[in-house]
Amino acid sequence: MNRDTSLRKGDSLELYTPHQPELIIVPTPEQVDQIAAQHVIEQVLGKQDLVLILPTGNTPIGMYDIIANAYAQGAVSFSKARIFNLDEYWPLPWGHPDSYFRYMQERFYTRTDIDSERYHIPHSHVNDPEFEAYLYETLLQKYGPADLAVVGIGPGLTCHIGFNEKGSAADSRTRLVELSEETIAENKKHFSRPEDMPRTALTMGIANILATKRVILLAKGEGKAAGIQRTLEGGIGADAPASFLRFHPNATFIMDRGATHLLSIKP
Ligand code: GLP
């Protein structure tokens, strides 16, 4: 479907027709990695100056490994691509080992030929997060809409995408957000010093994700099953932000069996 899906303030949700996302369900998490990496590689091979939105978390680690191997074998190049990260904790000192910037450095940026001028992530260390959000939004507008967004889904029933927690509106854009207690409890486990985990973050909004030409959601494991069921089988609304992806005309969910075992409709 050929239309601009970006939602602007004042737009009515009724204007946005739900679509059935494409569901790809595979037996193992490794197959999710493989298929996700293949999608990213195919897209960048088809369009060298691809604008990509990428996630962090445990889910995409395998995908990044496969992409890095493909680059090492000369099968793909990101030298002309442009990459935006979905989100970043705020505040954290520059280069904090648990920042998403460091994650991306280790998993992707230093393992491919992407130029440092061509990857963007909100700055975790700035004094004025509102201004940082404004700058990031300006960059997204300048280079967007992105060709492809790859997103994960938050823990449990948070159903967050990026750090768009419950209550995030369909027309939300880059901003500072408060993290939910559920997200804090889950994500602090990944901090070397859990007390360092910030309670706020900078995230692009739902409207930025919906404006992309294509969106892929990745979900692995039983811990995601309740969130996936709510996202795909409940109503579309801000109490399950991932459900807004059902307004996207070109959304694909790539999931393993664990993440889909609560779905009543098996494709
Ligand atoms: C964080 C990120 C999300 C990500 C989620 C899931 O909260 N902000 O973008 O999707 O983690 O993480 P995991 O893949 O580790 O389950």
Short mmCIF file of C-alpha atoms and ligand atoms in Angstrom, two decimals:
data_model
loop_
_atom_site.label_atom_id
_atom_site.label_comp_id
_atom_site.label_asym_id
_atom_site.label_seq_id
_atom_site.Cartn_x
_atom_site.Cartn_y
_atom_site.Cartn_z
CA MET A 1 0.00 0.00 0.00
CA ASN A 2 1.44 3.31 -1.05
CA ARG A 3 0.78 6.02 1.45
CA ASP A 4 2.47 8.02 4.15
CA THR A 5 1.73 6.27 7.43
CA SER A 6 3.34 8.88 9.64
CA LEU A 7 0.88 10.13 12.19
CA ARG A 8 0.88 13.82 13.02
CA LYS A 9 -0.64 15.53 16.03
CA GLY A 10 -4.36 15.92 15.44
CA ASP A 11 -4.63 12.92 13.13
CA SER A 12 -7.44 10.59 13.98
CA LEU A 13 -6.60 6.96 14.62
CA GLU A 14 -9.68 6.03 12.59
CA LEU A 15 -7.71 7.11 9.54
CA TYR A 16 -5.36 4.21 10.10
CA THR A 17 -6.70 0.91 8.96
CA PRO A 18 -5.43 -2.16 10.76
CA HIS A 19 -3.44 -4.61 8.65
CA GLN A 20 -2.60 -8.22 9.37
CA PRO A 21 1.17 -8.29 9.89
CA GLU A 22 3.04 -11.07 8.12
CA LEU A 23 3.89 -13.71 10.73
CA ILE A 24 6.99 -15.85 10.29
CA ILE A 25 7.16 -18.52 12.98
CA VAL A 26 10.22 -20.76 13.16
CA PRO A 27 11.13 -23.55 15.57
CA THR A 28 14.31 -22.07 17.06
CA PRO A 29 15.70 -18.67 18.13
CA GLU A 30 18.70 -19.23 15.85
CA GLN A 31 16.35 -19.33 12.87
CA VAL A 32 14.91 -15.97 13.96
CA ASP A 33 18.48 -14.58 13.89
CA GLN A 34 19.11 -16.09 10.47
CA ILE A 35 15.93 -14.79 8.85
CA ALA A 36 16.27 -11.34 10.43
CA ALA A 37 19.89 -11.00 9.29
CA GLN A 38 18.94 -12.18 5.81
CA HIS A 39 16.26 -9.47 5.59
CA VAL A 40 18.69 -6.72 6.63
CA ILE A 41 21.41 -7.98 4.26
CA GLU A 42 19.01 -8.30 1.32
CA GLN A 43 17.70 -4.79 1.90
CA VAL A 44 21.15 -3.20 2.01
CA LEU A 45 22.26 -5.19 -1.05
CA GLY A 46 19.21 -3.86 -2.87
CA LYS A 47 19.77 -0.25 -1.77
CA GLN A 48 23.26 0.74 -0.66
CA ASP A 49 22.10 4.01 0.94
CA LEU A 50 19.51 2.21 3.04
CA VAL A 51 18.26 4.09 6.11
CA LEU A 52 17.95 1.54 8.89
CA ILE A 53 16.56 1.72 12.42
CA LEU A 54 18.12 -0.88 14.72
CA PRO A 55 17.38 -2.25 18.20
CA THR A 56 19.42 -3.40 21.18
CA GLY A 57 18.71 -6.11 23.78
CA ASN A 58 19.46 -9.82 23.85
CA THR A 59 17.13 -10.68 21.00
CA PRO A 60 19.15 -9.18 18.10
CA ILE A 61 22.61 -10.36 19.26
CA GLY A 62 22.55 -13.40 16.97
CA MET A 63 21.34 -11.27 14.06
CA TYR A 64 24.27 -8.87 14.54
CA ASP A 65 26.73 -11.81 14.65
CA ILE A 66 25.44 -13.12 11.33
CA ILE A 67 25.57 -9.66 9.73
CA ALA A 68 29.14 -9.14 11.03
CA ASN A 69 30.19 -12.52 9.57
CA ALA A 70 28.60 -11.65 6.24
CA TYR A 71 30.56 -8.38 6.23
CA ALA A 72 33.80 -10.22 7.16
CA GLN A 73 33.24 -12.51 4.17
CA GLY A 74 32.76 -9.54 1.84
CA ALA A 75 29.10 -10.37 1.25
CA VAL A 76 27.69 -7.00 2.36
CA SER A 77 28.76 -3.41 2.97
CA PHE A 78 27.20 -0.70 5.11
CA SER A 79 29.51 2.09 3.91
CA LYS A 80 26.67 4.02 2.28
CA ALA A 81 23.93 3.04 4.72
CA ARG A 82 22.69 5.26 7.52
CA ILE A 83 21.69 3.83 10.87
CA PHE A 84 19.54 5.17 13.67
CA ASN A 85 19.24 3.47 17.02
CA LEU A 86 15.79 3.20 18.51
CA ASP A 87 16.75 4.47 21.93
CA GLU A 88 19.34 5.10 24.63
CA TYR A 89 19.35 5.37 28.40
CA TRP A 90 19.55 8.85 29.89
CA PRO A 91 21.47 9.91 31.88
CA LEU A 92 24.62 7.80 31.64
CA PRO A 93 28.23 8.96 31.30
CA TRP A 94 29.53 8.94 27.73
CA GLY A 95 30.72 5.44 26.79
CA HIS A 96 29.22 3.77 29.88
CA PRO A 97 29.77 0.00 29.43
CA ASP A 98 26.03 -0.69 29.65
CA SER A 99 24.96 2.12 27.33
CA TYR A 100 23.32 1.21 24.05
CA PHE A 101 26.06 3.18 22.33
CA ARG A 102 28.63 0.69 23.67
CA TYR A 103 26.36 -2.22 22.77
CA MET A 104 26.16 -1.00 19.18
CA GLN A 105 29.91 -0.32 19.05
CA GLU A 106 30.63 -3.88 20.11
CA ARG A 107 27.92 -5.67 18.15
CA PHE A 108 27.74 -3.72 14.93
CA TYR A 109 29.64 -0.48 14.35
CA THR A 110 33.18 -1.82 14.88
CA ARG A 111 32.39 -5.07 13.06
CA THR A 112 31.20 -3.51 9.80
CA ASP A 113 32.31 -0.66 7.55
CA ILE A 114 29.62 1.80 8.66
CA ASP A 115 31.13 5.26 8.89
CA SER A 116 30.85 7.03 12.26
CA GLU A 117 29.23 10.00 10.47
CA ARG A 118 26.45 7.69 9.36
CA TYR A 119 25.27 6.16 12.59
CA HIS A 120 23.15 7.96 15.09
CA ILE A 121 22.14 7.22 18.63
CA PRO A 122 20.73 9.65 21.19
CA HIS A 123 23.47 10.95 23.49
CA SER A 124 23.21 9.55 27.00
CA HIS A 125 25.46 12.13 28.64
CA VAL A 126 23.93 15.47 27.60
CA ASN A 127 22.58 17.94 30.16
CA ASP A 128 19.47 18.82 28.20
CA PRO A 129 17.64 15.65 27.11
CA GLU A 130 14.72 17.59 25.61
CA PHE A 131 17.09 19.39 23.28
CA GLU A 132 18.83 16.10 22.45
CA ALA A 133 15.41 14.62 21.56
CA TYR A 134 14.72 17.61 19.33
CA LEU A 135 18.08 17.19 17.55
CA TYR A 136 17.51 13.46 17.07
CA GLU A 137 14.02 14.04 15.71
CA THR A 138 15.44 16.64 13.31
CA LEU A 139 17.96 14.08 12.01
CA LEU A 140 15.23 11.47 11.60
CA GLN A 141 13.14 13.94 9.62
CA LYS A 142 16.13 14.91 7.49
CA TYR A 143 17.11 11.38 6.49
CA GLY A 144 13.82 9.56 6.95
CA PRO A 145 11.47 7.99 6.57
CA ALA A 146 13.68 4.98 7.15
CA ASP A 147 13.56 2.10 4.71
CA LEU A 148 13.53 -0.53 7.42
CA ALA A 149 13.09 -0.62 11.20
CA VAL A 150 14.00 -3.74 13.16
CA VAL A 151 12.52 -3.71 16.66
CA GLY A 152 12.33 -6.03 19.64
CA ILE A 153 9.54 -6.15 22.19
CA GLY A 154 9.85 -5.33 25.88
CA PRO A 155 9.58 -7.85 28.70
CA GLY A 156 6.35 -9.37 29.99
CA LEU A 157 3.27 -7.36 29.18
CA THR A 158 5.13 -4.06 28.74
CA CYS A 159 4.74 -4.55 24.97
CA HIS A 160 7.15 -1.67 24.54
CA ILE A 161 8.99 -0.99 21.30
CA GLY A 162 12.13 1.12 21.63
CA PHE A 163 11.37 2.60 25.03
CA ASN A 164 7.79 3.49 24.13
CA GLU A 165 6.18 2.30 27.32
CA LYS A 166 2.46 1.91 28.01
CA GLY A 167 0.68 5.22 27.42
CA SER A 168 2.83 6.10 24.39
CA ALA A 169 0.61 7.62 21.75
CA ALA A 170 0.53 6.62 18.09
CA ASP A 171 1.67 10.13 17.18
CA SER A 172 4.58 10.16 19.66
CA ARG A 173 8.00 11.23 18.41
CA THR A 174 11.51 11.35 19.89
CA ARG A 175 11.37 12.33 23.55
CA LEU A 176 12.50 11.67 27.09
CA VAL A 177 10.43 8.93 28.75
CA GLU A 178 10.10 7.44 32.21
CA LEU A 179 10.77 3.73 32.27
CA SER A 180 8.17 1.43 33.81
CA GLU A 181 8.94 -0.50 36.98
CA GLU A 182 8.72 -3.74 34.99
CA THR A 183 11.28 -2.51 32.47
CA ILE A 184 13.58 -1.27 35.23
CA ALA A 185 13.37 -4.59 37.08
CA GLU A 186 14.19 -6.55 33.92
CA ASN A 187 16.81 -4.32 32.34
CA LYS A 188 18.80 -3.60 35.50
CA LYS A 189 19.81 -7.28 35.51
CA HIS A 190 21.91 -6.48 32.45
CA PHE A 191 23.83 -3.68 34.18
CA SER A 192 27.17 -4.60 35.74
CA ARG A 193 26.12 -2.33 38.62
CA PRO A 194 22.29 -2.52 38.71
CA GLU A 195 22.14 0.75 40.67
CA ASP A 196 23.57 2.53 37.60
CA MET A 197 20.45 1.83 35.56
CA PRO A 198 18.69 5.14 34.81
CA ARG A 199 14.94 5.51 35.31
CA THR A 200 14.58 7.56 32.14
CA ALA A 201 15.57 7.15 28.49
CA LEU A 202 15.49 8.85 25.13
CA THR A 203 13.47 6.99 22.52
CA MET A 204 12.15 7.63 19.06
CA GLY A 205 8.36 7.57 19.08
CA ILE A 206 5.70 5.28 17.68
CA ALA A 207 5.10 7.71 14.79
CA ASN A 208 8.78 7.50 13.78
CA ILE A 209 8.53 3.71 13.65
CA LEU A 210 5.20 3.72 11.79
CA ALA A 211 6.62 6.13 9.21
CA THR A 212 9.21 3.56 8.02
CA LYS A 213 8.64 1.75 4.76
CA ARG A 214 9.01 -1.64 6.41
CA VAL A 215 9.12 -2.83 10.00
CA ILE A 216 10.27 -6.15 11.40
CA LEU A 217 9.60 -7.19 14.99
CA LEU A 218 11.73 -9.97 16.49
CA ALA A 219 10.59 -12.07 19.45
CA LYS A 220 12.25 -15.11 20.96
CA GLY A 221 11.40 -17.28 23.92
CA GLU A 222 8.46 -17.92 26.21
CA GLY A 223 9.12 -14.72 28.16
CA LYS A 224 7.73 -12.83 25.16
CA ALA A 225 4.65 -15.04 24.64
CA ALA A 226 2.17 -13.01 26.73
CA GLY A 227 3.34 -9.74 25.16
CA ILE A 228 3.09 -11.19 21.65
CA GLN A 229 -0.40 -12.49 22.31
CA ARG A 230 -1.51 -9.09 23.66
CA THR A 231 0.14 -7.31 20.73
CA LEU A 232 -1.40 -9.45 18.00
CA GLU A 233 -4.70 -10.56 19.49
CA GLY A 234 -5.75 -7.70 21.79
CA GLY A 235 -7.04 -4.28 20.77
CA ILE A 236 -4.74 -1.72 19.14
CA GLY A 237 -3.89 0.94 21.71
CA ALA A 238 -1.42 2.70 23.96
CA ASP A 239 -1.74 0.05 26.68
CA ALA A 240 0.25 -2.24 24.35
CA PRO A 241 2.44 0.08 22.24
CA ALA A 242 3.68 -2.76 19.98
CA SER A 243 0.07 -3.26 18.85
CA PHE A 244 0.36 0.02 16.88
CA LEU A 245 2.52 -1.95 14.43
CA ARG A 246 -0.79 -3.39 13.20
CA PHE A 247 -1.40 0.01 11.58
CA HIS A 248 1.74 -0.49 9.49
CA PRO A 249 0.98 -1.76 5.99
CA ASN A 250 4.28 -3.64 5.73
CA ALA A 251 5.04 -5.21 9.11
CA THR A 252 6.59 -8.65 9.62
CA PHE A 253 6.87 -10.43 12.96
CA ILE A 254 9.68 -13.01 13.04
CA MET A 255 9.23 -15.22 16.09
CA ASP A 256 10.23 -18.58 17.47
CA ARG A 257 7.83 -21.19 18.82
CA GLY A 258 8.37 -20.11 22.42
CA ALA A 259 7.25 -16.55 21.73
CA THR A 260 4.12 -17.69 19.90
CA HIS A 261 2.88 -20.53 22.05
CA LEU A 262 0.02 -18.47 23.51
CA LEU A 263 -1.35 -17.32 20.15
CA SER A 264 -4.76 -18.78 19.51
CA ILE A 265 -4.50 -18.38 15.75
CA LYS A 266 -1.56 -20.32 14.41
CA PRO A 267 -0.72 -19.27 10.87
C1 GLP B 1 15.02 -2.85 25.82
C2 GLP B 1 15.03 -2.02 24.56
C3 GLP B 1 14.05 -2.51 23.55
C4 GLP B 1 14.17 -4.00 23.40
C5 GLP B 1 13.88 -4.66 24.71
C6 GLP B 1 13.88 -6.17 24.66
O1 GLP B 1 14.01 -2.49 26.71
N1 GLP B 1 14.79 -0.64 24.81
O2 GLP B 1 14.27 -1.84 22.31
O3 GLP B 1 13.29 -4.46 22.42
O4 GLP B 1 14.92 -4.23 25.59
O5 GLP B 1 15.08 -6.70 25.08
P1 GLP B 1 15.50 -8.20 24.92
O6 GLP B 1 15.75 -8.40 23.49
O7 GLP B 1 16.74 -8.30 25.76
O8 GLP B 1 14.39 -9.03 25.44
#
